[in-house]
Amino acid sequence: MCSIVEDDFGDDGGAHAMKEDTPQAELAGNEICRKCNIEVAVLKLNQKDPQCRGCFLSYVRHKFRASLGSTKIVRRGSRVLIILTGTPENVTLLDMVRFGLVQDAFKQLRIVPVLLFVDDDFVETPQEDRMQQLARRMQVFKQFESFPSYYTVCGSSKHVALTFDKPFSPAGFEQDEQRLMQVLNAVRSVSSKQDLLEQMRKRTYRAIAQTLQCSYVFLSDIGVDLAKTLLSNVALGRGCSLAQDVAFCDDRDETVKLIRPIRDLNPDEVSNYLQYSETPLLSLSSEKHFEDKPSLQNLTAKFIDNLMQSFPSTVSTVYRTGDKLDAPKAAPNRSTANGAEQDAETQDLFALFDRTLQLDPPQSLGACCRFCGATLDYRGSKTLFATEYSRLVSSRINAACSHEDILQKSKQMELDAERAVNGEEDDQGERRALMKQLCHGCRNIFEDVSDGL
């Protein structure tokens, strides 16, 4: 047990327990690597001994291989879909995969990589600037042209092969782009827009992975990205899927699992890997949509970035909190008899917004959300009950109500709040039927969609 008691903090509270990380002493000239004791050290990471170039690359690559080897989730010979973004983290992941494939038989990485670029630059970028941005991305992607590569847009179930020998100009995705823009324009808040884009990306990953017969999807999220995701999802009401959103493996969909193999890396290790790799590596800066506008995600990201500057060691503590959370398994609410309906939803990722699916009631308490696949978490929730009850009090109680009226209405409001939380209201229209099959986080997105959609 912890031996620190309240008296140990004194008048300053616990401020002394959280001190800013002091910068490491600079690397001395001709300092020898502490690992091999042969080569001259070229860098000194935070809280690490001086390392030469070869030892550092082996250290970072070992973290990548150890994450795959210790979990034993990815099977030998599996087809793996690796998402292309061109960011430094993404280029680092791709170079590690390429390096692992050319090792000897004992150390060889035994997977079949397939690359996919999911384009969503059309959301905020004019067409001319978008094509210029795509040309810059293609220069980065060309470094890995030995892998089969494909292109799609966010929200589409179609894909085309990427070509590097001539200028690439995508065609045939105009309808999918228009549908996504139509939905985004109907969403009121920026927080819901960003959350919608994130969920649509994951749905696109899984849809294309099934088409390309890939059982796993590699994402290039690192620790600081997962810390932002964890805190953002708490604010967005995605507690039911919090553990899976930051875990090494997101297995809410048994057919396609999302893997984060470099989640243990930090920004310093990524930047130094690009600098000291055997071959020069090109990368693009990370850009996210609506990051210049106020939202829960942007506010959280700014907080984590400031925390990373002053207290970098605490960021790993934030995202590793997700490892201690329980991830409830969802029982699929679509039986094999409804396979045609499931296939239709996989092919048309906007079917829920278009209301073109026949919605059946959830089959069990462990049913999963129709949009993100998380366990339905609303039934019997005390938190949602308190929120709904507070809303009813604000709308039904006023200064003109007598004490007797308040007592009588309070009992009715408790019943109405409980029925509203559990989806048992008298209004059983199409929209209410949809809300009963969404988790709380996805409900917030669909509630934020204007009625004109």
Coordinates of C-alpha atoms in Angstrom, one line a residue:
M1 CA 0.0 0.0 0.0
C2 CA 1.0 3.6 -0.5
S3 CA 2.8 5.0 2.5
I4 CA 2.2 8.7 1.6
V5 CA -0.3 10.3 4.0
E6 CA -2.0 13.7 3.9
D7 CA 0.5 15.3 6.3
D8 CA 3.3 14.6 3.9
F9 CA 2.0 17.2 1.5
G10 CA 2.2 20.1 3.9
D11 CA 0.7 23.5 3.1
D12 CA 1.5 23.3 -0.6
G13 CA -0.7 20.2 -1.2
G14 CA 0.6 17.7 -3.7
A15 CA 2.3 20.3 -5.9
H16 CA 5.8 19.1 -5.0
A17 CA 4.9 15.6 -6.2
M18 CA 4.4 16.8 -9.8
K19 CA 7.6 18.5 -11.0
E20 CA 8.4 19.6 -14.5
D21 CA 10.8 17.2 -16.3
T22 CA 14.2 18.7 -16.4
P23 CA 16.0 18.5 -19.8
Q24 CA 18.6 15.8 -20.1
A25 CA 22.3 16.7 -20.2
E26 CA 23.5 17.2 -23.8
L27 CA 25.5 14.4 -25.4
A28 CA 29.2 14.9 -24.8
G29 CA 31.6 14.8 -27.8
N30 CA 32.8 11.3 -28.7
E31 CA 30.7 9.7 -26.0
I32 CA 30.5 5.9 -26.4
C33 CA 27.3 4.1 -26.7
R34 CA 26.3 2.4 -23.4
K35 CA 24.7 -0.6 -25.1
C36 CA 27.4 -1.8 -27.5
N37 CA 30.4 0.1 -25.9
I38 CA 31.9 0.3 -29.4
E39 CA 30.2 2.9 -31.6
V40 CA 30.1 6.6 -30.9
A41 CA 26.7 7.7 -29.5
V42 CA 24.6 10.0 -31.6
L43 CA 21.6 10.7 -29.4
K44 CA 20.4 10.5 -25.8
L45 CA 16.7 10.1 -25.3
N46 CA 14.9 11.2 -22.2
Q47 CA 15.9 9.0 -19.2
K48 CA 17.9 6.8 -21.5
D49 CA 21.6 6.1 -21.9
P50 CA 23.6 7.4 -24.9
Q51 CA 23.0 5.3 -27.9
C52 CA 24.6 4.9 -31.3
R53 CA 22.6 4.8 -34.5
G54 CA 22.4 1.0 -34.8
C55 CA 21.5 0.4 -31.2
F56 CA 18.8 3.0 -31.3
L57 CA 17.2 1.6 -34.4
S58 CA 17.3 -1.9 -32.9
Y59 CA 15.7 -0.6 -29.7
V60 CA 12.8 1.1 -31.5
R61 CA 12.2 -1.8 -33.8
H62 CA 12.3 -4.2 -30.9
K63 CA 9.4 -2.3 -29.3
F64 CA 7.4 -2.7 -32.5
R65 CA 8.2 -6.5 -32.8
A66 CA 7.7 -7.1 -29.1
S67 CA 4.2 -5.6 -29.2
L68 CA 3.2 -8.0 -31.9
G69 CA 5.0 -11.0 -30.4
S70 CA 3.8 -10.7 -26.9
T71 CA 0.1 -10.4 -27.8
K72 CA 0.2 -13.2 -30.5
I73 CA -2.9 -11.7 -32.0
V74 CA -1.7 -11.4 -35.6
R75 CA -1.2 -14.8 -37.1
R76 CA 1.6 -15.9 -39.4
G77 CA 0.9 -15.3 -43.1
S78 CA -2.1 -13.0 -42.4
R79 CA -3.0 -10.3 -44.9
V80 CA -2.7 -7.0 -43.0
L81 CA -4.2 -3.7 -44.2
I82 CA -1.9 -0.8 -43.3
I83 CA -3.5 2.6 -43.4
L84 CA -1.5 5.2 -45.3
T85 CA -1.4 8.8 -44.0
G86 CA 2.1 10.0 -44.7
T87 CA 2.7 11.3 -41.2
P88 CA 6.0 10.7 -39.4
E89 CA 4.4 8.0 -37.3
N90 CA 2.9 6.3 -40.3
V91 CA 6.2 6.4 -42.3
T92 CA 8.0 4.9 -39.2
L93 CA 5.5 2.0 -39.1
L94 CA 5.8 1.3 -42.8
D95 CA 9.6 1.3 -42.7
M96 CA 9.6 -1.1 -39.7
V97 CA 7.3 -3.4 -41.6
R98 CA 9.5 -3.2 -44.7
F99 CA 12.6 -3.9 -42.6
G100 CA 11.0 -6.9 -40.8
L101 CA 10.1 -8.5 -44.1
V102 CA 13.7 -8.6 -45.4
Q103 CA 15.2 -10.2 -42.2
D104 CA 16.4 -13.8 -42.1
A105 CA 14.0 -16.6 -41.5
F106 CA 14.3 -16.5 -37.7
K107 CA 13.5 -12.7 -37.4
Q108 CA 11.4 -12.3 -40.4
L109 CA 8.0 -10.6 -40.0
R110 CA 5.6 -13.1 -41.5
I111 CA 2.6 -11.0 -42.7
V112 CA 1.3 -9.9 -46.2
P113 CA 1.0 -6.1 -46.1
V114 CA -1.5 -4.3 -48.2
L115 CA -1.6 -0.5 -48.1
L116 CA -4.7 1.7 -48.2
F117 CA -5.0 5.5 -48.4
V118 CA -8.4 6.8 -47.2
D119 CA -8.8 10.3 -48.7
D120 CA -10.8 12.9 -46.8
D121 CA -9.1 16.1 -48.0
F122 CA -12.2 17.0 -49.9
V123 CA -14.0 17.9 -46.6
E124 CA -12.3 21.3 -46.2
T125 CA -9.9 21.6 -49.2
P126 CA -10.7 23.1 -52.6
Q127 CA -10.3 20.8 -55.5
E128 CA -7.1 22.5 -56.8
D129 CA -5.4 22.5 -53.4
R130 CA -6.6 18.9 -52.9
M131 CA -4.9 17.6 -56.0
Q132 CA -1.7 19.4 -55.0
Q133 CA -1.9 17.8 -51.5
L134 CA -2.5 14.4 -53.1
A135 CA 0.6 14.8 -55.3
R136 CA 2.7 15.5 -52.2
R137 CA 1.2 12.5 -50.5
M138 CA 2.1 10.3 -53.5
Q139 CA 5.7 11.3 -53.2
V140 CA 5.7 10.0 -49.7
F141 CA 3.8 6.8 -50.6
K142 CA 6.1 6.1 -53.4
Q143 CA 8.8 5.1 -50.9
F144 CA 6.8 2.0 -50.3
E145 CA 5.6 1.2 -53.9
S146 CA 6.8 -2.4 -53.5
F147 CA 3.7 -3.0 -51.5
P148 CA 0.3 -3.3 -53.2
S149 CA -1.5 0.0 -52.6
Y150 CA -5.1 1.1 -52.9
Y151 CA -7.1 4.3 -52.8
T152 CA -10.6 5.1 -51.5
V153 CA -12.4 8.0 -49.9
C154 CA -13.9 8.3 -46.4
G155 CA -17.3 6.7 -46.3
S156 CA -16.9 4.6 -49.5
S157 CA -16.9 0.8 -49.9
K158 CA -15.1 1.0 -53.3
H159 CA -11.4 1.1 -53.9
V160 CA -8.9 1.5 -56.8
A161 CA -5.3 0.6 -57.2
L162 CA -2.7 3.3 -56.6
T163 CA -0.3 3.9 -59.5
F164 CA 3.1 5.5 -59.0
D165 CA 4.5 5.4 -62.5
K166 CA 2.2 8.2 -63.7
P167 CA 0.2 11.0 -62.1
F168 CA -2.7 9.6 -60.1
S169 CA -6.1 11.1 -60.5
P170 CA -9.0 9.4 -58.6
A171 CA -12.3 9.1 -60.3
G172 CA -15.6 7.4 -59.5
F173 CA -16.0 8.6 -55.9
E174 CA -17.9 11.8 -56.5
Q175 CA -21.2 10.3 -55.1
D176 CA -19.6 9.1 -51.9
E177 CA -17.9 12.4 -51.4
Q178 CA -21.2 14.3 -51.9
R179 CA -23.0 12.0 -49.4
L180 CA -20.4 12.5 -46.7
M181 CA -20.4 16.3 -47.2
Q182 CA -24.2 16.3 -47.1
V183 CA -24.1 14.5 -43.7
L184 CA -21.3 16.7 -42.3
N185 CA -23.2 19.8 -43.3
A186 CA -26.3 18.6 -41.5
V187 CA -24.3 18.1 -38.2
R188 CA -24.5 21.2 -36.1
S189 CA -21.5 21.0 -33.7
V190 CA -17.8 20.7 -34.6
S191 CA -17.3 18.0 -31.9
S192 CA -20.0 15.8 -33.6
K193 CA -18.4 16.5 -37.0
Q194 CA -15.0 15.3 -35.9
D195 CA -16.5 12.3 -34.1
L196 CA -18.5 11.4 -37.1
L197 CA -15.4 11.6 -39.4
E198 CA -13.5 9.3 -37.0
Q199 CA -16.2 6.7 -36.9
M200 CA -16.7 6.8 -40.7
R201 CA -12.9 6.3 -41.1
K202 CA -13.1 3.1 -39.0
R203 CA -16.1 1.9 -40.8
T204 CA -14.3 2.5 -44.1
Y205 CA -11.2 0.6 -42.8
R206 CA -13.3 -2.4 -42.0
A207 CA -15.3 -2.4 -45.2
I208 CA -12.3 -2.2 -47.4
A209 CA -10.4 -4.8 -45.3
Q210 CA -13.2 -7.3 -45.8
T211 CA -13.2 -6.6 -49.6
L212 CA -9.4 -7.1 -49.7
Q213 CA -9.7 -10.2 -47.5
C214 CA -7.6 -8.7 -44.7
S215 CA -8.2 -9.8 -41.1
Y216 CA -6.2 -7.0 -39.5
V217 CA -5.8 -3.3 -39.9
F218 CA -2.6 -1.6 -38.7
L219 CA -3.0 2.0 -37.4
S220 CA -0.1 4.3 -36.7
D221 CA -1.3 5.8 -33.4
I222 CA 1.4 6.4 -30.8
G223 CA 1.0 7.1 -27.1
V224 CA 0.3 10.8 -27.3
D225 CA -2.5 10.2 -29.9
L226 CA -4.1 7.6 -27.6
A227 CA -4.0 9.9 -24.6
K228 CA -5.9 12.5 -26.6
T229 CA -8.4 9.8 -27.8
L230 CA -8.9 8.6 -24.2
L231 CA -9.7 12.0 -22.7
S232 CA -11.8 13.1 -25.8
N233 CA -13.9 10.0 -25.7
V234 CA -14.6 10.5 -22.0
A235 CA -16.0 13.9 -22.8
L236 CA -17.9 12.6 -25.8
G237 CA -19.7 9.9 -23.8
R238 CA -17.9 6.9 -25.3
G239 CA -17.1 5.2 -22.1
C240 CA -18.4 1.8 -23.3
S241 CA -15.8 1.6 -26.0
L242 CA -13.0 3.6 -24.2
A243 CA -10.8 0.5 -23.5
Q244 CA -11.0 -0.7 -27.1
D245 CA -10.3 2.8 -28.6
V246 CA -6.9 2.9 -26.9
A247 CA -6.0 -0.8 -26.6
F248 CA -3.4 -2.6 -28.7
C249 CA -6.2 -4.5 -30.4
D250 CA -9.7 -3.3 -31.1
D251 CA -11.6 -6.5 -31.5
R252 CA -15.2 -5.3 -31.3
D253 CA -15.5 -6.7 -34.9
E254 CA -14.3 -10.3 -34.9
T255 CA -13.8 -10.3 -38.7
V256 CA -11.5 -7.3 -38.9
K257 CA -9.4 -6.3 -35.9
L258 CA -7.8 -2.8 -35.6
I259 CA -4.2 -3.1 -34.3
R260 CA -2.0 -0.3 -32.9
P261 CA 1.5 -1.9 -33.1
I262 CA 3.5 1.3 -32.3
R263 CA 1.4 2.6 -29.4
D264 CA 4.4 2.4 -27.1
L265 CA 6.5 4.9 -29.1
N266 CA 6.8 8.6 -28.2
P267 CA 7.3 11.6 -30.6
D268 CA 11.1 11.8 -29.8
E269 CA 11.6 8.2 -30.8
V270 CA 9.6 8.7 -34.1
S271 CA 11.5 11.9 -35.1
N272 CA 14.9 10.3 -34.3
Y273 CA 13.9 7.2 -36.2
L274 CA 13.3 9.2 -39.3
Q275 CA 16.6 11.1 -38.9
Y276 CA 18.8 8.0 -38.3
S277 CA 17.1 5.4 -40.5
E278 CA 19.3 3.6 -43.1
T279 CA 17.5 5.4 -46.0
P280 CA 16.2 8.9 -46.0
L281 CA 12.5 9.0 -45.3
L282 CA 10.0 11.6 -46.4
S283 CA 6.9 12.5 -44.3
L284 CA 4.2 15.0 -44.1
S285 CA 3.0 16.9 -41.0
S286 CA -0.2 15.7 -39.4
E287 CA -3.3 17.7 -40.2
K288 CA -6.8 17.2 -38.9
H289 CA -10.0 18.7 -40.1
F290 CA -11.7 21.5 -38.1
E291 CA -8.6 21.7 -35.8
D292 CA -8.8 25.5 -35.9
K293 CA -12.4 25.6 -34.5
P294 CA -13.5 25.1 -30.9
S295 CA -14.5 21.5 -30.1
L296 CA -14.0 18.9 -27.3
Q297 CA -11.4 17.1 -29.3
N298 CA -9.4 20.2 -30.1
L299 CA -9.5 21.4 -26.5
T300 CA -8.3 18.0 -25.3
A301 CA -5.5 17.9 -27.9
K302 CA -4.3 21.3 -26.8
F303 CA -4.2 20.2 -23.2
I304 CA -2.3 17.0 -24.0
D305 CA 0.2 18.9 -26.1
N306 CA 0.9 21.4 -23.3
L307 CA 1.2 18.5 -20.9
M308 CA 3.7 16.9 -23.3
Q309 CA 5.8 20.0 -23.2
S310 CA 6.0 20.3 -19.4
F311 CA 5.4 16.8 -18.1
P312 CA 6.1 14.3 -20.9
S313 CA 6.3 11.3 -18.6
T314 CA 2.7 11.7 -17.5
V315 CA 1.2 11.3 -21.0
S316 CA 2.0 7.6 -21.0
T317 CA 0.2 7.3 -17.7
V318 CA -2.9 8.9 -19.2
Y319 CA -3.2 6.5 -22.1
R320 CA -2.2 3.4 -20.1
T321 CA -5.1 4.1 -17.9
G322 CA -7.2 2.6 -20.7
D323 CA -5.4 -0.8 -20.2
K324 CA -6.9 -1.0 -16.8
L325 CA -10.5 -0.5 -18.1
D326 CA -12.7 -3.4 -18.8
A327 CA -13.9 -3.8 -22.4
P328 CA -17.4 -5.4 -22.4
K329 CA -17.9 -7.8 -25.3
A330 CA -20.9 -7.1 -27.4
A331 CA -23.1 -9.9 -28.6
P332 CA -23.9 -9.3 -32.3
N333 CA -27.4 -8.1 -32.7
R334 CA -27.6 -9.4 -36.3
S335 CA -28.1 -13.1 -36.7
T336 CA -27.0 -15.2 -39.6
A337 CA -30.5 -15.0 -40.9
N338 CA -30.0 -11.3 -41.4
G339 CA -26.8 -11.7 -43.3
A340 CA -28.2 -9.9 -46.3
E341 CA -29.0 -6.8 -44.2
Q342 CA -25.5 -6.9 -42.7
D343 CA -23.9 -7.1 -46.2
A344 CA -26.1 -4.2 -47.3
E345 CA -24.9 -2.0 -44.4
T346 CA -21.3 -2.9 -45.1
Q347 CA -21.6 -1.9 -48.8
D348 CA -23.5 1.3 -48.0
L349 CA -21.9 3.1 -45.0
F350 CA -24.5 5.9 -45.0
A351 CA -27.5 3.6 -44.8
L352 CA -28.3 4.6 -41.2
F353 CA -28.4 8.3 -42.2
D354 CA -30.5 7.6 -45.3
R355 CA -32.8 5.3 -43.2
T356 CA -32.7 2.7 -45.9
L357 CA -32.2 -0.3 -43.5
Q358 CA -35.0 -2.3 -41.9
L359 CA -34.2 -1.9 -38.2
D360 CA -34.9 -5.0 -36.0
P361 CA -35.0 -4.6 -32.2
P362 CA -31.9 -5.5 -30.3
Q363 CA -31.8 -9.3 -29.6
S364 CA -30.1 -9.1 -26.2
L365 CA -28.8 -6.8 -23.5
G366 CA -25.3 -7.2 -24.9
A367 CA -26.3 -6.1 -28.4
C368 CA -23.8 -3.8 -30.2
C369 CA -24.2 -0.3 -31.6
R370 CA -25.2 -0.3 -35.3
F371 CA -22.8 2.6 -36.0
C372 CA -19.6 2.0 -34.1
G373 CA -20.0 -1.6 -32.9
A374 CA -19.6 -0.9 -29.2
T375 CA -21.8 -2.5 -26.5
L376 CA -25.1 -0.7 -26.0
D377 CA -24.7 1.0 -22.7
Y378 CA -27.8 3.0 -22.1
R379 CA -30.1 0.5 -20.4
G380 CA -30.2 1.1 -16.6
S381 CA -27.5 3.8 -16.8
K382 CA -27.7 5.9 -13.7
T383 CA -25.7 8.7 -15.3
L384 CA -28.1 9.0 -18.3
F385 CA -31.0 8.8 -15.9
A386 CA -29.7 11.7 -13.8
T387 CA -29.2 13.7 -17.0
E388 CA -32.6 13.0 -18.4
Y389 CA -34.3 13.6 -15.0
S390 CA -32.5 17.0 -14.7
R391 CA -33.8 17.9 -18.2
L392 CA -37.4 17.0 -17.2
V393 CA -37.2 19.0 -14.0
S394 CA -36.0 22.1 -15.9
S395 CA -38.9 21.7 -18.4
R396 CA -41.8 20.8 -16.1
I397 CA -41.1 22.5 -12.8
N398 CA -41.4 26.3 -12.3
A399 CA -42.0 28.7 -9.5
A400 CA -45.8 28.5 -9.9
C401 CA -45.9 24.8 -9.0
S402 CA -47.1 24.0 -5.4
H403 CA -45.3 21.6 -3.1
E404 CA -48.0 18.9 -3.9
D405 CA -47.6 19.4 -7.6
I406 CA -43.9 19.0 -7.4
L407 CA -44.2 15.8 -5.4
Q408 CA -46.7 14.4 -7.9
K409 CA -44.7 15.4 -10.9
S410 CA -41.5 14.1 -9.5
K411 CA -42.8 10.5 -9.4
Q412 CA -44.0 10.8 -13.0
M413 CA -40.7 12.4 -14.1
E414 CA -38.7 9.4 -12.6
L415 CA -40.8 7.0 -14.6
D416 CA -40.5 9.1 -17.8
A417 CA -36.8 9.5 -17.3
E418 CA -36.3 5.8 -16.8
R419 CA -38.4 5.0 -19.9
A420 CA -36.5 7.5 -22.0
V421 CA -33.1 6.1 -21.0
N422 CA -34.2 2.5 -21.7
G423 CA -35.8 3.5 -25.0
E424 CA -39.3 2.6 -23.9
E425 CA -41.1 5.8 -24.8
D426 CA -44.5 5.8 -26.4
D427 CA -43.1 7.4 -29.5
Q428 CA -41.8 4.4 -31.4
G429 CA -41.2 6.1 -34.7
E430 CA -38.3 5.3 -37.1
R431 CA -35.9 7.8 -35.4
R432 CA -36.6 6.3 -32.0
A433 CA -36.1 2.8 -33.3
L434 CA -32.7 3.9 -34.6
M435 CA -31.7 5.5 -31.3
K436 CA -32.5 2.3 -29.4
Q437 CA -29.7 0.6 -31.5
L438 CA -27.0 3.2 -30.9
C439 CA -24.6 3.7 -28.0
H440 CA -24.7 7.0 -26.1
G441 CA -21.8 8.5 -28.0
C442 CA -23.3 7.7 -31.4
R443 CA -26.7 8.9 -30.2
N444 CA -25.1 12.3 -29.6
I445 CA -24.0 12.4 -33.3
F446 CA -27.4 11.5 -34.6
E447 CA -29.2 13.9 -32.2
D448 CA -27.0 16.6 -33.6
V449 CA -28.1 16.0 -37.2
S450 CA -30.6 18.5 -38.4
D451 CA -34.1 17.2 -39.4
G452 CA -33.6 18.3 -43.0
L453 CA -31.2 15.4 -43.8

